[in-house]
Coordinates of C-alpha atoms (C1' of nucleotides) in Angstrom, one line a residue:
Chain A
M1 CA -31.4 45.5 -63.7
K2 CA -28.8 46.1 -61.3
F3 CA -28.9 49.7 -59.7
Q4 CA -25.3 50.9 -58.9
V5 CA -24.2 54.7 -57.2
P6 CA -23.3 56.9 -59.6
K7 CA -20.4 56.7 -60.9
G8 CA -17.6 59.1 -58.7
V9 CA -19.8 58.8 -55.5
K10 CA -18.8 57.9 -52.4
E11 CA -21.4 56.9 -49.8
Y12 CA -20.4 56.5 -46.1
L13 CA -22.5 53.7 -44.7
P14 CA -22.4 51.9 -40.8
P15 CA -20.1 51.7 -39.7
E16 CA -17.6 54.2 -41.2
S17 CA -20.7 56.8 -41.1
A18 CA -19.3 56.7 -38.0
K19 CA -15.9 58.3 -38.0
F20 CA -17.6 60.6 -41.3
E21 CA -19.5 62.4 -38.6
M22 CA -16.6 62.6 -36.2
V23 CA -15.0 65.0 -38.6
R24 CA -17.7 66.9 -39.6
E25 CA -18.5 67.7 -35.9
N26 CA -15.2 68.1 -35.5
L27 CA -14.3 70.2 -38.0
I28 CA -17.9 72.8 -37.3
A29 CA -16.9 72.7 -33.7
P30 CA -15.1 75.6 -33.8
A31 CA -17.0 77.6 -35.9
R32 CA -20.1 77.5 -33.2
L33 CA -17.5 78.5 -30.5
A34 CA -16.7 81.9 -32.5
N35 CA -20.5 81.7 -32.7
Y36 CA -21.0 81.5 -36.4
Q37 CA -24.3 80.6 -37.3
L38 CA -25.7 77.4 -39.3
M39 CA -26.7 78.5 -43.3
E40 CA -28.4 75.9 -44.4
T41 CA -29.1 76.7 -48.7
A42 CA -29.8 75.8 -51.9
V43 CA -28.2 73.0 -53.5
F44 CA -28.8 74.1 -56.5
E45 CA -28.8 77.4 -58.2
D46 CA -29.5 79.2 -61.0
T47 CA -26.7 78.7 -63.3
A48 CA -24.9 82.1 -63.8
L49 CA -24.6 82.4 -60.3
F50 CA -21.6 80.5 -60.7
T51 CA -20.1 81.6 -64.0
S52 CA -20.6 85.1 -62.7
G53 CA -19.7 84.5 -59.1
V54 CA -16.7 81.7 -59.1
G55 CA -15.6 82.9 -63.1
E56 CA -16.1 81.5 -66.5
S57 CA -12.7 81.0 -67.1
T58 CA -12.2 78.3 -63.9
D59 CA -11.7 74.6 -64.7
V60 CA -14.5 74.4 -62.2
V61 CA -17.5 76.5 -64.6
S62 CA -15.8 75.7 -67.7
K63 CA -16.2 71.9 -67.4
E64 CA -16.6 70.2 -64.4
M65 CA -20.2 71.7 -63.7
Y66 CA -23.3 69.6 -63.4
T67 CA -25.7 71.7 -64.7
F68 CA -29.6 70.5 -65.8
T69 CA -32.4 72.5 -67.0
D70 CA -35.8 71.8 -65.3
R71 CA -39.5 72.1 -66.7
A72 CA -39.7 75.5 -67.2
D73 CA -35.9 75.4 -69.3
R74 CA -34.5 77.3 -66.9
S75 CA -31.0 76.7 -66.1
L76 CA -29.8 74.6 -63.2
T77 CA -27.0 73.6 -61.3
L78 CA -25.9 71.5 -58.5
R79 CA -23.3 73.8 -56.3
P80 CA -20.2 72.7 -57.2
E81 CA -18.7 75.9 -53.9
G82 CA -20.5 77.0 -50.6
T83 CA -19.6 80.6 -51.3
A84 CA -21.8 81.9 -53.7
G85 CA -25.1 80.3 -52.6
V86 CA -24.1 81.8 -49.1
M87 CA -23.3 85.0 -50.8
R88 CA -26.1 85.2 -53.1
A89 CA -28.7 84.3 -49.6
V90 CA -27.3 86.3 -47.5
I91 CA -28.2 89.0 -50.3
E92 CA -31.5 88.0 -50.8
S93 CA -32.3 87.8 -47.8
G94 CA -31.1 91.2 -46.2
L95 CA -28.8 89.6 -43.7
D96 CA -25.9 92.4 -44.5
R97 CA -28.4 95.1 -43.7
G98 CA -27.3 93.8 -40.0
Q99 CA -24.4 93.7 -36.9
L100 CA -21.0 92.9 -39.2
P101 CA -19.8 90.7 -40.1
V102 CA -22.0 88.4 -40.4
K103 CA -20.7 85.0 -39.6
V104 CA -22.4 81.4 -41.0
W105 CA -20.6 78.3 -41.4
Y106 CA -22.7 75.7 -43.8
S107 CA -22.4 71.5 -44.5
G108 CA -23.5 69.5 -47.1
A109 CA -22.4 68.1 -50.3
F110 CA -21.2 70.2 -53.7
F111 CA -21.3 68.4 -56.9
R112 CA -18.0 68.4 -60.1
A113 CA -18.1 66.5 -62.9
E114 CA -14.6 65.2 -62.3
R115 CA -13.1 62.2 -63.2
P116 CA -12.8 60.7 -59.3
Q117 CA -10.1 59.7 -58.2
A118 CA -8.7 58.9 -55.0
G119 CA -10.3 61.7 -52.5
R120 CA -12.2 63.5 -55.8
Y121 CA -15.2 62.7 -55.8
R122 CA -18.4 63.5 -58.2
Q123 CA -19.8 64.6 -54.9
F124 CA -18.4 65.8 -51.7
Y125 CA -18.6 66.9 -48.7
Q126 CA -16.9 70.0 -47.2
V127 CA -17.7 71.9 -43.9
G128 CA -17.5 75.7 -44.3
V129 CA -17.5 79.1 -42.9
E130 CA -17.9 83.2 -44.6
A131 CA -17.6 85.9 -42.7
I132 CA -18.9 88.3 -44.6
G133 CA -18.8 92.5 -44.0
G134 CA -15.4 92.9 -41.9
D135 CA -11.9 94.0 -43.3
D136 CA -10.2 94.0 -40.2
P137 CA -6.9 91.7 -40.8
L138 CA -8.4 89.3 -37.5
I139 CA -11.0 88.4 -39.3
D140 CA -8.4 86.5 -41.8
V141 CA -6.7 84.9 -38.6
E142 CA -9.9 83.9 -36.6
V143 CA -11.4 81.8 -40.3
I144 CA -7.7 80.9 -40.7
S145 CA -7.5 79.4 -36.7
L146 CA -11.4 77.8 -36.8
A147 CA -10.2 75.1 -39.8
V148 CA -6.2 75.2 -37.5
Q149 CA -8.3 74.4 -34.1
A150 CA -10.3 71.9 -36.3
F151 CA -7.4 70.4 -37.4
K152 CA -6.3 70.2 -33.9
N153 CA -9.4 69.2 -32.3
L154 CA -8.8 65.7 -34.4
G155 CA -5.5 65.0 -33.0
L156 CA -4.1 65.9 -37.4
K157 CA -0.3 66.7 -37.5
D158 CA 1.3 65.8 -40.8
Y159 CA 0.4 69.0 -43.1
E160 CA 1.1 72.8 -43.9
V161 CA -1.0 75.9 -43.8
Q162 CA 0.3 77.9 -46.6
I163 CA -0.6 81.7 -47.3
N164 CA -0.4 83.9 -49.7
S165 CA -1.5 87.8 -51.0
L166 CA -2.9 88.4 -53.9
G167 CA -3.4 92.1 -53.2
D168 CA -5.8 94.7 -54.1
K169 CA -7.0 95.1 -57.7
P170 CA -4.0 97.6 -58.4
S171 CA -1.7 95.1 -57.0
R172 CA -2.8 92.2 -59.3
D173 CA -3.6 94.6 -62.4
S174 CA 0.0 95.9 -62.3
H175 CA 1.7 92.2 -61.4
R176 CA -0.8 91.3 -64.0
E177 CA 1.0 93.4 -66.6
A178 CA 4.6 92.0 -65.6
L179 CA 3.9 87.7 -65.6
V180 CA 2.0 88.4 -68.9
K181 CA 5.6 89.9 -70.5
F182 CA 7.0 86.9 -68.8
L183 CA 4.9 84.0 -70.3
K184 CA 5.7 85.8 -73.5
E185 CA 8.9 84.9 -73.9
I186 CA 8.8 81.7 -72.7
D187 CA 7.7 78.3 -74.7
L188 CA 4.0 77.1 -73.8
D189 CA 1.9 74.3 -74.4
E190 CA -1.1 74.8 -76.6
A191 CA -3.5 74.7 -73.7
T192 CA -1.1 76.7 -71.0
R193 CA -1.1 79.1 -73.7
E194 CA -4.7 79.4 -73.7
R195 CA -5.1 79.5 -69.7
A196 CA -2.4 81.9 -69.8
K197 CA -5.4 83.7 -72.4
I198 CA -7.9 83.7 -69.7
N199 CA -6.1 84.2 -66.6
P200 CA -2.4 84.0 -66.5
L201 CA -1.9 84.7 -62.8
R202 CA -3.6 80.7 -62.6
V203 CA -0.5 79.5 -65.2
L204 CA 1.0 80.1 -61.8
D205 CA -0.7 77.3 -60.2
D206 CA 1.3 74.4 -62.6
K207 CA 2.4 71.3 -60.3
R208 CA 4.3 70.0 -63.5
P209 CA 7.7 69.4 -62.5
E210 CA 9.2 71.4 -65.7
M211 CA 6.5 74.3 -65.6
I212 CA 7.8 74.2 -62.2
A213 CA 11.1 75.0 -63.1
A214 CA 10.1 77.6 -65.8
L215 CA 8.6 79.7 -63.7
K216 CA 10.8 79.6 -61.2
N217 CA 11.7 83.8 -61.9
A218 CA 8.0 84.7 -63.2
P219 CA 7.1 87.9 -61.7
V220 CA 5.6 86.7 -57.7
I221 CA 3.0 89.0 -56.8
L222 CA 4.0 89.8 -53.6
D223 CA 6.1 92.4 -55.6
Y224 CA 3.5 94.2 -56.7
L225 CA 1.3 95.1 -53.4
T226 CA 0.3 98.1 -53.3
Q227 CA 1.3 99.6 -49.8
D228 CA -1.9 99.2 -48.1
A229 CA -2.1 95.6 -49.8
K230 CA 1.7 94.6 -47.9
E231 CA 0.0 96.0 -44.7
R232 CA -3.2 94.2 -44.8
Y233 CA -1.1 90.9 -45.3
L234 CA 1.1 91.7 -42.9
A235 CA -1.1 92.1 -39.8
V236 CA -2.5 88.9 -41.3
K237 CA 0.9 87.3 -40.4
N238 CA 1.6 89.0 -37.3
G239 CA -1.9 87.7 -36.7
L240 CA -0.9 83.6 -36.5
T241 CA 2.7 84.1 -35.1
N242 CA 0.6 85.9 -31.7
L243 CA -1.7 82.8 -31.6
G244 CA 1.3 80.7 -32.1
M245 CA 0.2 79.7 -35.5
K246 CA 3.1 77.6 -38.2
Y247 CA 2.2 78.6 -41.7
I248 CA 4.3 78.7 -44.8
E249 CA 4.6 81.4 -47.7
N250 CA 3.5 80.2 -50.7
P251 CA 3.6 83.2 -53.4
K252 CA 2.6 81.2 -56.1
L253 CA -0.3 79.7 -54.2
V254 CA -3.3 80.5 -56.8
R255 CA -6.5 79.4 -55.9
G256 CA -8.7 77.8 -58.3
L257 CA -11.4 80.5 -58.2
D258 CA -11.7 83.9 -59.7
Y259 CA -13.2 85.2 -56.8
Y260 CA -10.3 85.8 -54.7
T261 CA -8.4 88.8 -53.1
H262 CA -5.7 89.7 -50.5
T263 CA -5.5 86.9 -48.4
T264 CA -5.6 82.9 -49.6
F265 CA -4.4 79.7 -48.4
E266 CA -4.9 75.7 -48.5
F267 CA -4.2 73.5 -46.7
V268 CA -2.1 70.6 -47.4
H269 CA -1.7 67.0 -46.2
H270 CA 1.7 65.4 -46.5
K271 CA 0.3 61.6 -46.6
L272 CA -2.3 61.6 -49.2
G273 CA -1.9 60.6 -52.9
A274 CA -2.2 63.2 -55.4
Q275 CA -5.6 65.1 -54.0
S276 CA -3.8 66.5 -51.3
G277 CA -5.2 69.7 -50.2
I278 CA -7.5 69.4 -47.7
G279 CA -9.2 72.5 -47.5
G280 CA -8.6 75.8 -48.7
G281 CA -10.4 79.5 -48.9
G282 CA -9.6 83.0 -48.8
R283 CA -10.4 86.2 -48.7
Y284 CA -12.9 87.7 -51.7
D285 CA -13.5 91.8 -51.6
G286 CA -16.1 92.7 -54.5
L287 CA -17.8 89.7 -55.3
M288 CA -20.9 90.4 -52.8
E289 CA -20.7 93.6 -54.8
K290 CA -19.8 91.1 -58.6
L291 CA -23.8 89.7 -57.7
G292 CA -26.0 92.1 -57.0
G293 CA -25.3 93.2 -53.3
Q294 CA -24.0 96.1 -51.5
S295 CA -20.3 96.4 -51.8
L296 CA -19.2 94.5 -48.8
S297 CA -15.5 92.2 -48.5
G298 CA -15.7 89.2 -47.3
I299 CA -13.6 85.7 -46.1
G300 CA -14.3 82.0 -46.0
F301 CA -13.1 78.8 -46.2
G302 CA -14.4 75.6 -47.0
I303 CA -12.9 71.8 -45.9
G304 CA -13.1 68.2 -47.7
V305 CA -15.0 66.5 -45.3
D306 CA -14.1 63.3 -47.5
R307 CA -10.2 64.1 -47.6
V308 CA -9.9 64.7 -43.7
L309 CA -11.2 61.5 -43.4
L310 CA -8.7 60.6 -45.5
A311 CA -6.2 62.2 -43.8
C312 CA -7.4 61.0 -40.3
E313 CA -6.8 57.8 -41.2
A314 CA -3.5 58.1 -43.4
E315 CA -2.1 59.5 -39.6
G316 CA -4.0 56.4 -38.1
I317 CA -6.3 58.3 -36.5
E318 CA -8.7 56.6 -34.0
L319 CA -11.9 57.8 -35.1
S320 CA -14.6 55.7 -31.9
P321 CA -17.9 57.2 -32.0
A322 CA -18.4 58.9 -29.1
T323 CA -21.5 57.6 -27.9
H324 CA -22.6 53.7 -27.8
L325 CA -25.6 51.7 -26.7
S326 CA -26.2 51.0 -23.1
L327 CA -28.1 48.5 -23.1
Y328 CA -29.7 45.8 -25.2
L329 CA -32.8 43.3 -24.1
V330 CA -33.4 39.2 -24.9
P331 CA -37.2 38.6 -24.2
L332 CA -38.5 35.1 -24.4
G333 CA -41.5 35.3 -25.7
E334 CA -44.0 36.5 -26.9
T335 CA -45.1 38.0 -23.8
A336 CA -41.9 39.0 -22.7
R337 CA -41.7 40.8 -26.3
T338 CA -45.0 43.2 -26.0
F339 CA -43.0 44.0 -22.5
A340 CA -39.6 44.6 -24.1
I341 CA -40.5 47.5 -26.5
E342 CA -42.2 48.9 -24.2
L343 CA -39.9 49.0 -21.3
L344 CA -37.1 50.1 -24.1
S345 CA -40.2 52.6 -25.3
N346 CA -39.6 54.0 -21.7
L347 CA -35.2 54.1 -21.4
R348 CA -35.1 56.0 -24.7
D349 CA -37.4 58.9 -23.1
Q350 CA -35.2 59.2 -20.1
G351 CA -32.7 59.6 -23.3
I352 CA -30.8 56.0 -22.6
R353 CA -29.4 54.3 -25.6
C354 CA -31.2 50.9 -25.8
D355 CA -32.0 48.1 -28.6
M356 CA -33.4 44.3 -28.4
A357 CA -33.3 41.1 -30.3
Y358 CA -36.3 41.1 -32.8
G359 CA -37.8 37.7 -34.0
E360 CA -38.4 34.6 -32.6
R361 CA -35.0 34.1 -32.2
G362 CA -33.2 31.3 -29.9
L363 CA -31.2 32.4 -26.6
K364 CA -28.3 31.8 -28.1
G365 CA -29.0 33.8 -31.1
A366 CA -29.9 36.8 -29.3
M367 CA -27.2 37.0 -26.6
K368 CA -25.1 36.4 -30.1
S369 CA -26.8 39.8 -31.7
G370 CA -26.2 41.7 -28.0
D371 CA -22.7 41.0 -27.9
K372 CA -22.5 42.7 -31.5
S373 CA -24.2 44.9 -30.7
G374 CA -21.4 46.5 -28.5
A375 CA -24.1 47.3 -25.9
K376 CA -22.2 47.8 -22.0
Y377 CA -25.0 46.1 -20.1
L378 CA -26.9 43.4 -21.1
V379 CA -30.9 42.0 -19.6
V380 CA -32.6 38.8 -20.0
V381 CA -36.9 39.7 -19.9
G382 CA -38.0 36.5 -19.5
E383 CA -41.6 35.7 -17.4
D384 CA -40.0 35.6 -13.7
E385 CA -38.5 38.7 -14.3
I386 CA -41.7 40.5 -15.2
T387 CA -43.4 39.0 -12.5
S388 CA -41.1 39.3 -9.4
G389 CA -40.1 42.9 -11.4
Q390 CA -36.9 41.8 -10.7
A391 CA -33.4 41.2 -13.3
E392 CA -30.1 40.2 -14.1
I393 CA -28.2 42.4 -15.8
K394 CA -24.2 41.4 -16.8
Q395 CA -21.8 43.8 -17.4
M396 CA -20.8 42.3 -21.3
S397 CA -16.9 42.9 -21.0
D398 CA -16.1 40.7 -18.4
G399 CA -19.1 39.1 -18.0
V400 CA -20.3 40.2 -14.0
V401 CA -23.9 39.8 -13.2
A402 CA -25.8 42.2 -11.0
S403 CA -29.6 42.7 -9.4
V404 CA -31.8 45.3 -10.0
R405 CA -35.3 46.1 -9.9
L406 CA -36.9 47.1 -14.0
T407 CA -38.3 50.2 -12.1
E408 CA -34.6 51.4 -11.4
L409 CA -32.5 50.3 -14.8
A410 CA -32.5 53.8 -16.0
D411 CA -30.9 55.3 -12.8
F412 CA -28.9 52.4 -12.7
L413 CA -27.7 52.8 -16.4
K414 CA -27.5 57.1 -15.8
Chain B
rG1 C1' -10.8 64.2 -71.5
rU2 C1' -5.3 60.8 -71.6
rG3 C1' -3.1 56.9 -69.1
rG4 C1' -1.5 52.1 -66.0
rG5 C1' -3.8 48.3 -62.7
rC6 C1' -8.0 45.0 -61.4
rG7 C1' -13.5 42.5 -62.2
rU8 C1' -13.8 35.4 -59.0
rA9 C1' -19.8 34.5 -52.7
rG10 C1' -22.8 39.4 -48.8
rC11 C1' -16.5 40.8 -47.0
rU12 C1' -11.1 39.9 -47.9
rC13 C1' -9.1 36.8 -52.1
rA14 C1' -6.8 32.3 -53.6
rG15 C1' -7.5 29.4 -58.4
rC16 C1' -1.1 25.8 -62.0
rU17 C1' 1.3 25.2 -69.0
rG18 C1' -7.1 25.7 -70.4
rG19 C1' -10.2 20.3 -67.6
rU20 C1' -15.8 21.3 -65.6
rA21 C1' -15.4 26.4 -58.7
rG22 C1' -12.3 27.0 -53.5
rA23 C1' -10.5 28.9 -48.9
rG24 C1' -10.7 32.7 -44.7
rC25 C1' -14.3 36.1 -42.5
rA26 C1' -19.1 37.1 -42.1
rC27 C1' -24.2 34.8 -42.0
rU28 C1' -28.1 30.9 -39.9
rC29 C1' -28.8 26.5 -37.3
rG30 C1' -27.2 23.3 -33.3
rG31 C1' -23.6 20.5 -29.6
rU32 C1' -26.0 23.6 -24.0
rU33 C1' -35.0 23.7 -23.3
rG34 C1' -32.6 31.1 -19.3
rU35 C1' -27.4 33.7 -20.7
rG36 C1' -22.7 35.9 -25.4
rG37 C1' -17.4 36.0 -27.2
rU38 C1' -13.5 30.6 -26.9
rC39 C1' -13.9 25.4 -29.0
rC40 C1' -16.8 21.6 -32.1
rG41 C1' -20.9 20.6 -36.2
rA42 C1' -24.1 21.7 -39.8
rG43 C1' -26.4 24.7 -43.9
rA44 C1' -27.5 28.1 -47.4
rU45 C1' -24.6 32.0 -50.9
rG46 C1' -21.8 31.9 -57.4
rU47 C1' -24.9 34.3 -64.7
rC48 C1' -16.5 33.8 -62.9
rG49 C1' -18.5 42.1 -64.4
rC50 C1' -21.3 42.1 -69.8
rG51 C1' -21.6 40.6 -74.5
rG52 C1' -18.3 38.0 -79.1
rG53 C1' -14.7 35.0 -80.6
rU54 C1' -10.2 30.5 -80.5
rU55 C1' -10.7 25.7 -79.2
rC56 C1' -13.8 18.9 -77.1
rG57 C1' -13.3 22.2 -72.9
rA58 C1' -12.5 29.2 -71.2
rG59 C1' -12.5 31.7 -64.5
rC60 C1' -7.6 31.3 -67.2
rC61 C1' -5.7 32.8 -74.4
rC62 C1' -8.1 36.7 -78.3
rC63 C1' -11.3 41.6 -78.7
rG64 C1' -15.0 44.5 -77.7
rU65 C1' -17.9 46.6 -73.7
rC66 C1' -19.2 48.5 -69.1
rG67 C1' -17.2 49.3 -63.8
rC68 C1' -13.6 50.1 -60.3
rU69 C1' -9.3 52.3 -59.3
rC70 C1' -4.8 55.0 -59.4
rA71 C1' -2.5 58.8 -62.1
rC72 C1' -2.4 63.4 -65.1
rC73 C1' -4.9 68.6 -66.0
rC74 C1' -7.4 70.3 -61.6
rC75 C1' -9.4 70.7 -57.1
rA76 C1' -12.1 70.2 -51.4

RNA sequence: GUGGGCGUAGCUCAGCUGGUAGAGCACUCGGUUGUGGUCCGAGAUGUCGCGGGUUCGAGCCCCGUCGCUCACCCCA
């Protein structure tokens, strides 16, 4: 039996894994600077959390969940998204009874049982933030700006920020009424008619050219916003403009999860294939209450680490690891090997990144591995060096050699 | 769930109208008993995805199957 990685799971192995690490760190950094704190929540949850939180009618819940039964016959599901779990944990722990807003970030694997494709995996990685318990439109601005800042730090350019407002309940209700009426008058295929019945809003999201044409004059929610919703949307847009952030209004932007209200946004990259959304999110007033908590609003985003990595590659962005090996030791003989491992341990104690040639290899072979390790310096340690305490340290880039006392190696490398 | 493309060495791939399996890179050792990268030499590695069929003979043709991949749907 030859085992292989489960279908649709993308693994990151060295040396490419260094790029993944870089991307993830860059996505997290702006959130840390803005006082968001880490939240590490359950990877699997009670299935009902997602069916009621994310919404029965969504594709995610209706056909993409990894659901299983445990030994006590509980129905559990591998998390397909991050917000519901975070909300559950906040309510459960009472974090929302302290100072507001609660600002948290998370990073980890999520699971959806879809047919794999470029940039779409069954196990994928997201970095997300949530700001819970604050109605200030400036929080919406902050959340969007965190993502934009992260993209900027990475050097991403060829993408756009799309925004829309889904309004509050009264806005949605009157728009829904108009939309249903509109949809009744045009020709729809079976699947779309079905979707229209469950959640007409999502019909607008159709990307097929003929549907886009048919929906050209469909009522858009922006025309049905209540005064209040309109003002709040305007405040968000003004906030973005004040920060010098470019965005494109997309009145048909409807996100795939049911809990969104008011501000919604999506980051779309231009050089990816069909899966061009590198992140997205929005406001979710009402979600917490629906999950059994108090009535607090919230807003957050999820950014796909896998897709941002692909986007960086598509733009030709160099993602080299920030730190590399500074010293490589080549021991000659058994005594030297024992000496070397001890020396390594001391150096690492002082924060030096170092490695050595293990095994009994010829000098040439050991030098070669030193070369490939990418270390900045190399030191050969044999009987002579151990007795004299003096060694030659070689700079690998140009072969220049200097003399150094072994006891002063750490200082030399710092 | 539906459709297209592709499965040959660790990796990237070649392999003619069917004739008995190859290159480059990487790896190990040596040329140089204590100094890498270049060069030269040597070595190791394959159930040609799997199963069946046609044939004297199949990596190549046919059928099935599994996997990967891209796209639809949808999303990170």
